[in-house]
């Protein structure tokens, strides 16, 4: 069974940084792209970015709203994906979901989200 | 960025009703559309990919159709467990990957 478990959410002051982690199990982590999606009551679901499998370069792509502030990385040896967030503002307050990109297990990816974690709340406030 | 417009934003329906939700893309996305179901307090679940491919675990009363810019999600006979919010998402042209605003299906 595929499981994605996020951690690291908290209350953080504006301008500060925070790192979220996503521990994956139940599949060959290294063969899949991983992504982060956030949700706010006012803006619905918003894609943040993804990281491809290393067999596809391990490269990343981001939404314009977080480009340059957020970084997605992965540690295939530990089956963990990370979301490093910096220069946080109140606009970043949301529930953050770790997701797995659709794929065939070869590293090739389909950019939709076939499995989701339970989500973790990040609140940016002074 | 490709914009997705869902309609209606909410609807009330009864058990057994046929329900149709529409998702329109601001430009052609071929069949690169996914649908998700989200229940309160839970993460979304992939419901349909490639516009019409039903995800594992969902019953056949759910179906998706469309190509290009117009897509529909149909629930042929609404069941109590189907009351949820449904989102579409395009993956033809990115970044960014984009979602529709959601359609909340409520009990009449």
PDB file of N, CA and C in Angstrom, chain A residues 20-114:
ATOM      1  N   UNK A  20       9.384  20.981   5.184  1.00  0.00           N
ATOM      2  CA  UNK A  20       8.460  19.868   5.292  1.00  0.00           C
ATOM      3  C   UNK A  20       9.123  18.606   4.762  1.00  0.00           C
ATOM      4  N   UNK A  21       8.768  17.492   5.378  1.00  0.00           N
ATOM      5  CA  UNK A  21       9.262  16.201   4.929  1.00  0.00           C
ATOM      6  C   UNK A  21       8.096  15.308   4.560  1.00  0.00           C
ATOM      7  N   UNK A  22       8.353  14.395   3.655  1.00  0.00           N
ATOM      8  CA  UNK A  22       7.342  13.434   3.212  1.00  0.00           C
ATOM      9  C   UNK A  22       8.014  12.071   3.139  1.00  0.00           C
ATOM     10  N   UNK A  23       7.652  11.194   4.067  1.00  0.00           N
ATOM     11  CA  UNK A  23       8.204   9.848   4.074  1.00  0.00           C
ATOM     12  C   UNK A  23       7.280   8.942   3.282  1.00  0.00           C
ATOM     13  N   UNK A  24       7.844   8.277   2.302  1.00  0.00           N
ATOM     14  CA  UNK A  24       7.073   7.426   1.410  1.00  0.00           C
ATOM     15  C   UNK A  24       7.328   5.955   1.698  1.00  0.00           C
ATOM     16  N   UNK A  25       6.322   5.145   1.479  1.00  0.00           N
ATOM     17  CA  UNK A  25       6.472   3.701   1.626  1.00  0.00           C
ATOM     18  C   UNK A  25       5.486   3.005   0.710  1.00  0.00           C
ATOM     19  N   UNK A  26       5.734   1.723   0.471  1.00  0.00           N
ATOM     20  CA  UNK A  26       4.816   0.924  -0.328  1.00  0.00           C
ATOM     21  C   UNK A  26       5.090   0.934  -1.811  1.00  0.00           C
ATOM     22  N   UNK A  27       6.157   1.608  -2.238  1.00  0.00           N
ATOM     23  CA  UNK A  27       6.516   1.610  -3.658  1.00  0.00           C
ATOM     24  C   UNK A  27       7.999   1.952  -3.783  1.00  0.00           C
ATOM     25  N   UNK A  28       8.555   1.761  -4.971  1.00  0.00           N
ATOM     26  CA  UNK A  28       9.961   2.086  -5.217  1.00  0.00           C
ATOM     27  C   UNK A  28      10.098   3.589  -5.424  1.00  0.00           C
ATOM     28  N   UNK A  29      10.395   4.254  -4.352  1.00  0.00           N
ATOM     29  CA  UNK A  29      10.389   5.716  -4.311  1.00  0.00           C
ATOM     30  C   UNK A  29      11.203   6.318  -5.448  1.00  0.00           C
ATOM     31  N   UNK A  30      12.362   5.751  -5.698  1.00  0.00           N
ATOM     32  CA  UNK A  30      13.270   6.318  -6.686  1.00  0.00           C
ATOM     33  C   UNK A  30      12.737   6.281  -8.105  1.00  0.00           C
ATOM     34  N   UNK A  31      11.691   5.498  -8.338  1.00  0.00           N
ATOM     35  CA  UNK A  31      11.148   5.351  -9.685  1.00  0.00           C
ATOM     36  C   UNK A  31      10.001   6.312  -9.977  1.00  0.00           C
ATOM     37  N   UNK A  32       9.730   7.196  -9.045  1.00  0.00           N
ATOM     38  CA  UNK A  32       8.582   8.086  -9.213  1.00  0.00           C
ATOM     39  C   UNK A  32       8.934   9.543  -8.965  1.00  0.00           C
ATOM     40  N   UNK A  33       8.290  10.397  -9.714  1.00  0.00           N
ATOM     41  CA  UNK A  33       8.348  11.814  -9.415  1.00  0.00           C
ATOM     42  C   UNK A  33       7.457  12.129  -8.217  1.00  0.00           C
ATOM     43  N   UNK A  34       7.817  13.175  -7.523  1.00  0.00           N
ATOM     44  CA  UNK A  34       7.067  13.584  -6.340  1.00  0.00           C
ATOM     45  C   UNK A  34       6.724  15.063  -6.465  1.00  0.00           C
ATOM     46  N   UNK A  35       5.632  15.430  -5.836  1.00  0.00           N
ATOM     47  CA  UNK A  35       5.153  16.801  -5.987  1.00  0.00           C
ATOM     48  C   UNK A  35       4.544  17.283  -4.686  1.00  0.00           C
ATOM     49  N   UNK A  36       4.414  18.581  -4.556  1.00  0.00           N
ATOM     50  CA  UNK A  36       3.729  19.196  -3.428  1.00  0.00           C
ATOM     51  C   UNK A  36       2.586  20.059  -3.954  1.00  0.00           C
ATOM     52  N   UNK A  37       1.466  19.958  -3.269  1.00  0.00           N
ATOM     53  CA  UNK A  37       0.269  20.719  -3.600  1.00  0.00           C
ATOM     54  C   UNK A  37      -0.245  21.326  -2.298  1.00  0.00           C
ATOM     55  N   UNK A  38      -0.706  22.559  -2.354  1.00  0.00           N
ATOM     56  CA  UNK A  38      -1.261  23.151  -1.140  1.00  0.00           C
ATOM     57  C   UNK A  38      -2.704  23.551  -1.353  1.00  0.00           C
ATOM     58  N   UNK A  39      -3.376  23.731  -0.219  1.00  0.00           N
ATOM     59  CA  UNK A  39      -4.799  24.057  -0.284  1.00  0.00           C
ATOM     60  C   UNK A  39      -5.143  25.095   0.763  1.00  0.00           C
ATOM     61  N   UNK A  40      -5.792  26.139   0.307  1.00  0.00           N
ATOM     62  CA  UNK A  40      -6.307  27.160   1.198  1.00  0.00           C
ATOM     63  C   UNK A  40      -7.808  27.295   0.954  1.00  0.00           C
ATOM     64  N   UNK A  41      -8.556  27.722   1.962  1.00  0.00           N
ATOM     65  CA  UNK A  41     -10.006  27.855   1.767  1.00  0.00           C
ATOM     66  C   UNK A  41     -10.352  28.826   0.652  1.00  0.00           C
ATOM     67  N   UNK A  42      -9.550  29.859   0.526  1.00  0.00           N
ATOM     68  CA  UNK A  42      -9.888  30.870  -0.462  1.00  0.00           C
ATOM     69  C   UNK A  42      -9.428  30.555  -1.863  1.00  0.00           C
ATOM     70  N   UNK A  43      -8.340  29.792  -1.999  1.00  0.00           N
ATOM     71  CA  UNK A  43      -7.746  29.592  -3.317  1.00  0.00           C
ATOM     72  C   UNK A  43      -7.839  28.163  -3.809  1.00  0.00           C
ATOM     73  N   UNK A  44      -8.449  27.284  -3.044  1.00  0.00           N
ATOM     74  CA  UNK A  44      -8.558  25.908  -3.504  1.00  0.00           C
ATOM     75  C   UNK A  44      -7.216  25.226  -3.560  1.00  0.00           C
ATOM     76  N   UNK A  45      -7.056  24.346  -4.552  1.00  0.00           N
ATOM     77  CA  UNK A  45      -5.824  23.578  -4.689  1.00  0.00           C
ATOM     78  C   UNK A  45      -4.837  24.328  -5.577  1.00  0.00           C
ATOM     79  N   UNK A  46      -3.613  24.368  -5.134  1.00  0.00           N
ATOM     80  CA  UNK A  46      -2.554  25.039  -5.886  1.00  0.00           C
ATOM     81  C   UNK A  46      -1.330  24.143  -5.948  1.00  0.00           C
ATOM     82  N   UNK A  47      -0.896  23.837  -7.172  1.00  0.00           N
ATOM     83  CA  UNK A  47       0.327  23.082  -7.353  1.00  0.00           C
ATOM     84  C   UNK A  47       1.519  23.961  -7.000  1.00  0.00           C
ATOM     85  N   UNK A  48       2.459  23.408  -6.250  1.00  0.00           N
ATOM     86  CA  UNK A  48       3.647  24.154  -5.849  1.00  0.00           C
ATOM     87  C   UNK A  48       4.834  23.810  -6.737  1.00  0.00           C
ATOM     88  N   UNK A  49       5.057  22.517  -6.924  1.00  0.00           N
ATOM     89  CA  UNK A  49       6.198  22.110  -7.730  1.00  0.00           C
ATOM     90  C   UNK A  49       6.362  20.604  -7.701  1.00  0.00           C
ATOM     91  N   UNK A  50       7.264  20.108  -8.522  1.00  0.00           N
ATOM     92  CA  UNK A  50       7.564  18.682  -8.482  1.00  0.00           C
ATOM     93  C   UNK A  50       9.039  18.436  -8.745  1.00  0.00           C
ATOM     94  N   UNK A  51       9.443  17.234  -8.417  1.00  0.00           N
ATOM     95  CA  UNK A  51      10.798  16.775  -8.708  1.00  0.00           C
ATOM     96  C   UNK A  51      10.678  15.449  -9.446  1.00  0.00           C
ATOM     97  N   UNK A  52      11.356  15.359 -10.556  1.00  0.00           N
ATOM     98  CA  UNK A  52      11.315  14.140 -11.346  1.00  0.00           C
ATOM     99  C   UNK A  52      12.172  13.070 -10.684  1.00  0.00           C
ATOM    100  N   UNK A  53      11.950  11.832 -11.093  1.00  0.00           N
ATOM    101  CA  UNK A  53      12.825  10.749 -10.641  1.00  0.00           C
ATOM    102  C   UNK A  53      14.239  11.004 -11.145  1.00  0.00           C
ATOM    103  N   UNK A  54      15.209  10.484 -10.431  1.00  0.00           N
ATOM    104  CA  UNK A  54      16.605  10.707 -10.837  1.00  0.00           C
ATOM    105  C   UNK A  54      16.898  10.124 -12.204  1.00  0.00           C
ATOM    106  N   UNK A  55      16.186   9.077 -12.571  1.00  0.00           N
ATOM    107  CA  UNK A  55      16.366   8.508 -13.901  1.00  0.00           C
ATOM    108  C   UNK A  55      15.891   9.453 -14.992  1.00  0.00           C
ATOM    109  N   UNK A  56      15.132  10.467 -14.602  1.00  0.00           N
ATOM    110  CA  UNK A  56      14.721  11.517 -15.526  1.00  0.00           C
ATOM    111  C   UNK A  56      15.362  12.847 -15.135  1.00  0.00           C
ATOM    112  N   UNK A  57      16.535  12.717 -14.530  1.00  0.00           N
ATOM    113  CA  UNK A  57      17.331  13.902 -14.240  1.00  0.00           C
ATOM    114  C   UNK A  57      17.139  14.478 -12.861  1.00  0.00           C
ATOM    115  N   UNK A  58      16.089  14.036 -12.153  1.00  0.00           N
ATOM    116  CA  UNK A  58      15.851  14.590 -10.823  1.00  0.00           C
ATOM    117  C   UNK A  58      15.603  16.077 -10.850  1.00  0.00           C
ATOM    118  N   UNK A  59      15.195  16.594 -11.978  1.00  0.00           N
ATOM    119  CA  UNK A  59      14.993  18.032 -12.120  1.00  0.00           C
ATOM    120  C   UNK A  59      13.665  18.466 -11.529  1.00  0.00           C
ATOM    121  N   UNK A  60      13.556  19.754 -11.320  1.00  0.00           N
ATOM    122  CA  UNK A  60      12.394  20.316 -10.638  1.00  0.00           C
ATOM    123  C   UNK A  60      11.668  21.339 -11.501  1.00  0.00           C
ATOM    124  N   UNK A  61      10.435  21.576 -11.154  1.00  0.00           N
ATOM    125  CA  UNK A  61       9.644  22.639 -11.753  1.00  0.00           C
ATOM    126  C   UNK A  61       8.771  23.222 -10.649  1.00  0.00           C
ATOM    127  N   UNK A  62       8.530  24.527 -10.744  1.00  0.00           N
ATOM    128  CA  UNK A  62       7.805  25.222  -9.681  1.00  0.00           C
ATOM    129  C   UNK A  62       6.746  26.163 -10.242  1.00  0.00           C
ATOM    130  N   UNK A  63       5.777  26.425  -9.384  1.00  0.00           N
ATOM    131  CA  UNK A  63       4.818  27.478  -9.695  1.00  0.00           C
ATOM    132  C   UNK A  63       5.500  28.833  -9.528  1.00  0.00           C
ATOM    133  N   UNK A  64       5.026  29.793 -10.286  1.00  0.00           N
ATOM    134  CA  UNK A  64       5.622  31.127 -10.242  1.00  0.00           C
ATOM    135  C   UNK A  64       5.531  31.745  -8.849  1.00  0.00           C
ATOM    136  N   UNK A  65       4.465  31.410  -8.120  1.00  0.00           N
ATOM    137  CA  UNK A  65       4.240  32.012  -6.807  1.00  0.00           C
ATOM    138  C   UNK A  65       5.272  31.600  -5.767  1.00  0.00           C
ATOM    139  N   UNK A  66       6.003  30.514  -6.040  1.00  0.00           N
ATOM    140  CA  UNK A  66       6.989  30.032  -5.064  1.00  0.00           C
ATOM    141  C   UNK A  66       8.397  29.944  -5.640  1.00  0.00           C
ATOM    142  N   UNK A  67       8.528  30.140  -6.944  1.00  0.00           N
ATOM    143  CA  UNK A  67       9.833  30.042  -7.595  1.00  0.00           C
ATOM    144  C   UNK A  67      10.833  30.962  -6.919  1.00  0.00           C
ATOM    145  N   UNK A  68      11.976  30.395  -6.575  1.00  0.00           N
ATOM    146  CA  UNK A  68      13.017  31.182  -5.923  1.00  0.00           C
ATOM    147  C   UNK A  68      12.907  31.202  -4.416  1.00  0.00           C
ATOM    148  N   UNK A  69      11.775  30.813  -3.880  1.00  0.00           N
ATOM    149  CA  UNK A  69      11.596  30.768  -2.412  1.00  0.00           C
ATOM    150  C   UNK A  69      11.493  29.344  -1.896  1.00  0.00           C
ATOM    151  N   UNK A  70      10.905  28.466  -2.689  1.00  0.00           N
ATOM    152  CA  UNK A  70      10.697  27.085  -2.282  1.00  0.00           C
ATOM    153  C   UNK A  70      11.610  26.173  -3.102  1.00  0.00           C
ATOM    154  N   UNK A  71      12.081  25.109  -2.456  1.00  0.00           N
ATOM    155  CA  UNK A  71      12.929  24.130  -3.124  1.00  0.00           C
ATOM    156  C   UNK A  71      12.467  22.733  -2.759  1.00  0.00           C
ATOM    157  N   UNK A  72      12.273  21.919  -3.771  1.00  0.00           N
ATOM    158  CA  UNK A  72      11.921  20.515  -3.566  1.00  0.00           C
ATOM    159  C   UNK A  72      13.160  19.671  -3.802  1.00  0.00           C
ATOM    160  N   UNK A  73      13.390  18.735  -2.902  1.00  0.00           N
ATOM    161  CA  UNK A  73      14.513  17.813  -3.058  1.00  0.00           C
ATOM    162  C   UNK A  73      14.059  16.426  -2.654  1.00  0.00           C
ATOM    163  N   UNK A  74      14.957  15.465  -2.868  1.00  0.00           N
ATOM    164  CA  UNK A  74      14.603  14.093  -2.538  1.00  0.00           C
ATOM    165  C   UNK A  74      15.821  13.339  -2.071  1.00  0.00           C
ATOM    166  N   UNK A  75      15.589  12.391  -1.189  1.00  0.00           N
ATOM    167  CA  UNK A  75      16.635  11.484  -0.732  1.00  0.00           C
ATOM    168  C   UNK A  75      16.111  10.078  -0.993  1.00  0.00           C
ATOM    169  N   UNK A  76      16.526   9.509  -2.103  1.00  0.00           N
ATOM    170  CA  UNK A  76      16.009   8.202  -2.489  1.00  0.00           C
ATOM    171  C   UNK A  76      16.451   7.105  -1.520  1.00  0.00           C
ATOM    172  N   UNK A  77      17.575   7.286  -0.861  1.00  0.00           N
ATOM    173  CA  UNK A  77      18.051   6.266   0.078  1.00  0.00           C
ATOM    174  C   UNK A  77      17.149   6.158   1.303  1.00  0.00           C
ATOM    175  N   UNK A  78      16.438   7.254   1.591  1.00  0.00           N
ATOM    176  CA  UNK A  78      15.539   7.268   2.749  1.00  0.00           C
ATOM    177  C   UNK A  78      14.072   7.321   2.339  1.00  0.00           C
ATOM    178  N   UNK A  79      13.806   7.398   1.044  1.00  0.00           N
ATOM    179  CA  UNK A  79      12.429   7.510   0.536  1.00  0.00           C
ATOM    180  C   UNK A  79      11.723   8.734   1.111  1.00  0.00           C
ATOM    181  N   UNK A  80      12.408   9.840   1.062  1.00  0.00           N
ATOM    182  CA  UNK A  80      11.861  11.081   1.610  1.00  0.00           C
ATOM    183  C   UNK A  80      11.934  12.182   0.550  1.00  0.00           C
ATOM    184  N   UNK A  81      10.851  12.916   0.458  1.00  0.00           N
ATOM    185  CA  UNK A  81      10.828  14.137  -0.336  1.00  0.00           C
ATOM    186  C   UNK A  81      10.730  15.315   0.626  1.00  0.00           C
ATOM    187  N   UNK A  82      11.374  16.401   0.235  1.00  0.00           N
ATOM    188  CA  UNK A  82      11.397  17.583   1.094  1.00  0.00           C
ATOM    189  C   UNK A  82      10.832  18.793   0.356  1.00  0.00           C
ATOM    190  N   UNK A  83      10.275  19.696   1.148  1.00  0.00           N
ATOM    191  CA  UNK A  83       9.889  21.005   0.635  1.00  0.00           C
ATOM    192  C   UNK A  83      10.501  22.036   1.571  1.00  0.00           C
ATOM    193  N   UNK A  84      11.523  22.704   1.078  1.00  0.00           N
ATOM    194  CA  UNK A  84      12.164  23.776   1.833  1.00  0.00           C
ATOM    195  C   UNK A  84      11.522  25.088   1.446  1.00  0.00           C
ATOM    196  N   UNK A  85      10.965  25.783   2.434  1.00  0.00           N
ATOM    197  CA  UNK A  85      10.256  27.025   2.178  1.00  0.00           C
ATOM    198  C   UNK A  85      10.970  28.182   2.877  1.00  0.00           C
ATOM    199  N   UNK A  86      11.178  29.253   2.184  1.00  0.00           N
ATOM    200  CA  UNK A  86      11.826  30.409   2.787  1.00  0.00           C
ATOM    201  C   UNK A  86      11.040  31.671   2.457  1.00  0.00           C
ATOM    202  N   UNK A  87      11.395  32.751   3.142  1.00  0.00           N
ATOM    203  CA  UNK A  87      10.719  34.048   2.950  1.00  0.00           C
ATOM    204  C   UNK A  87       9.207  33.883   2.987  1.00  0.00           C
ATOM    205  N   UNK A  88       8.744  33.184   3.972  1.00  0.00           N
ATOM    206  CA  UNK A  88       7.310  32.868   4.060  1.00  0.00           C
ATOM    207  C   UNK A  88       6.489  34.116   4.341  1.00  0.00           C
ATOM    208  N   UNK A  89       5.304  34.144   3.750  1.00  0.00           N
ATOM    209  CA  UNK A  89       4.350  35.214   3.985  1.00  0.00           C
ATOM    210  C   UNK A  89       3.008  34.602   4.380  1.00  0.00           C
ATOM    211  N   UNK A  90       2.095  35.461   4.768  1.00  0.00           N
ATOM    212  CA  UNK A  90       0.776  34.970   5.154  1.00  0.00           C
ATOM    213  C   UNK A  90       0.082  34.266   3.999  1.00  0.00           C
ATOM    214  N   UNK A  91       0.447  34.615   2.780  1.00  0.00           N
ATOM    215  CA  UNK A  91      -0.124  33.976   1.597  1.00  0.00           C
ATOM    216  C   UNK A  91       0.269  32.504   1.481  1.00  0.00           C
ATOM    217  N   UNK A  92       1.280  32.094   2.222  1.00  0.00           N
ATOM    218  CA  UNK A  92       1.720  30.698   2.186  1.00  0.00           C
ATOM    219  C   UNK A  92       1.004  29.845   3.224  1.00  0.00           C
ATOM    220  N   UNK A  93       0.154  30.452   4.013  1.00  0.00           N
ATOM    221  CA  UNK A  93      -0.631  29.681   4.984  1.00  0.00           C
ATOM    222  C   UNK A  93      -1.564  28.738   4.248  1.00  0.00           C
ATOM    223  N   UNK A  94      -1.439  27.450   4.537  1.00  0.00           N
ATOM    224  CA  UNK A  94      -2.206  26.449   3.801  1.00  0.00           C
ATOM    225  C   UNK A  94      -1.952  25.076   4.404  1.00  0.00           C
ATOM    226  N   UNK A  95      -2.748  24.129   3.958  1.00  0.00           N
ATOM    227  CA  UNK A  95      -2.441  22.724   4.180  1.00  0.00           C
ATOM    228  C   UNK A  95      -1.596  22.262   3.002  1.00  0.00           C
ATOM    229  N   UNK A  96      -0.471  21.656   3.294  1.00  0.00           N
ATOM    230  CA  UNK A  96       0.460  21.201   2.270  1.00  0.00           C
ATOM    231  C   UNK A  96       0.376  19.686   2.141  1.00  0.00           C
ATOM    232  N   UNK A  97       0.150  19.251   0.907  1.00  0.00           N
ATOM    233  CA  UNK A  97       0.062  17.831   0.610  1.00  0.00           C
ATOM    234  C   UNK A  97       1.284  17.374  -0.177  1.00  0.00           C
ATOM    235  N   UNK A  98       1.831  16.260   0.243  1.00  0.00           N
ATOM    236  CA  UNK A  98       2.841  15.559  -0.561  1.00  0.00           C
ATOM    237  C   UNK A  98       2.088  14.626  -1.488  1.00  0.00           C
ATOM    238  N   UNK A  99       2.486  14.584  -2.744  1.00  0.00           N
ATOM    239  CA  UNK A  99       1.812  13.718  -3.698  1.00  0.00           C
ATOM    240  C   UNK A  99       2.821  12.963  -4.551  1.00  0.00           C
ATOM    241  N   UNK A 100       2.389  11.842  -5.051  1.00  0.00           N
ATOM    242  CA  UNK A 100       3.201  11.094  -5.997  1.00  0.00           C
ATOM    243  C   UNK A 100       2.684  11.376  -7.398  1.00  0.00           C
ATOM    244  N   UNK A 101       3.595  11.632  -8.320  1.00  0.00           N
ATOM    245  CA  UNK A 101       3.177  11.793  -9.695  1.00  0.00           C
ATOM    246  C   UNK A 101       2.816  10.433 -10.283  1.00  0.00           C
ATOM    247  N   UNK A 102       1.820  10.433 -11.144  1.00  0.00           N
ATOM    248  CA  UNK A 102       1.506   9.215 -11.844  1.00  0.00           C
ATOM    249  C   UNK A 102       2.720   8.714 -12.596  1.00  0.00           C
ATOM    250  N   UNK A 103       2.837   7.416 -12.692  1.00  0.00           N
ATOM    251  CA  UNK A 103       3.997   6.863 -13.388  1.00  0.00           C
ATOM    252  C   UNK A 103       3.824   5.378 -13.603  1.00  0.00           C
ATOM    253  N   UNK A 104       4.754   4.838 -14.388  1.00  0.00           N
ATOM    254  CA  UNK A 104       4.686   3.417 -14.691  1.00  0.00           C
ATOM    255  C   UNK A 104       5.761   2.623 -13.971  1.00  0.00           C
ATOM    256  N   UNK A 105       6.436   3.282 -13.022  1.00  0.00           N
ATOM    257  CA  UNK A 105       7.450   2.575 -12.253  1.00  0.00           C
ATOM    258  C   UNK A 105       8.808   2.503 -12.914  1.00  0.00           C
ATOM    259  N   UNK A 106       8.942   3.193 -14.047  1.00  0.00           N
ATOM    260  CA  UNK A 106      10.235   3.203 -14.735  1.00  0.00           C
ATOM    261  C   UNK A 106      10.942   4.542 -14.574  1.00  0.00           C
ATOM    262  N   UNK A 107      10.278   5.454 -13.884  1.00  0.00           N
ATOM    263  CA  UNK A 107      10.794   6.810 -13.783  1.00  0.00           C
ATOM    264  C   UNK A 107      10.042   7.772 -14.666  1.00  0.00           C
ATOM    265  N   UNK A 108       9.431   7.220 -15.730  1.00  0.00           N
ATOM    266  CA  UNK A 108       8.600   8.074 -16.576  1.00  0.00           C
ATOM    267  C   UNK A 108       7.414   8.551 -15.758  1.00  0.00           C
ATOM    268  N   UNK A 109       7.049   9.812 -15.951  1.00  0.00           N
ATOM    269  CA  UNK A 109       5.999  10.355 -15.110  1.00  0.00           C
ATOM    270  C   UNK A 109       4.867  10.950 -15.922  1.00  0.00           C
ATOM    271  N   UNK A 110       3.715  10.925 -15.296  1.00  0.00           N
ATOM    272  CA  UNK A 110       2.540  11.612 -15.818  1.00  0.00           C
ATOM    273  C   UNK A 110       2.202  12.676 -14.785  1.00  0.00           C
ATOM    274  N   UNK A 111       2.133  13.911 -15.184  1.00  0.00           N
ATOM    275  CA  UNK A 111       1.997  14.987 -14.183  1.00  0.00           C
ATOM    276  C   UNK A 111       0.589  15.172 -13.619  1.00  0.00           C
ATOM    277  N   UNK A 112       0.038  14.087 -13.117  1.00  0.00           N
ATOM    278  CA  UNK A 112      -1.112  14.197 -12.247  1.00  0.00           C
ATOM    279  C   UNK A 112      -0.723  13.479 -10.955  1.00  0.00           C
ATOM    280  N   UNK A 113      -1.609  13.462  -9.974  1.00  0.00           N
ATOM    281  CA  UNK A 113      -1.234  13.056  -8.623  1.00  0.00           C
ATOM    282  C   UNK A 113      -2.002  11.814  -8.226  1.00  0.00           C
ATOM    283  N   UNK A 114      -1.325  10.658  -8.262  1.00  0.00           N
ATOM    284  CA  UNK A 114      -2.075   9.425  -8.059  1.00  0.00           C
ATOM    285  C   UNK A 114      -2.140   8.977  -6.604  1.00  0.00           C
TER     286      UNK A 114
END
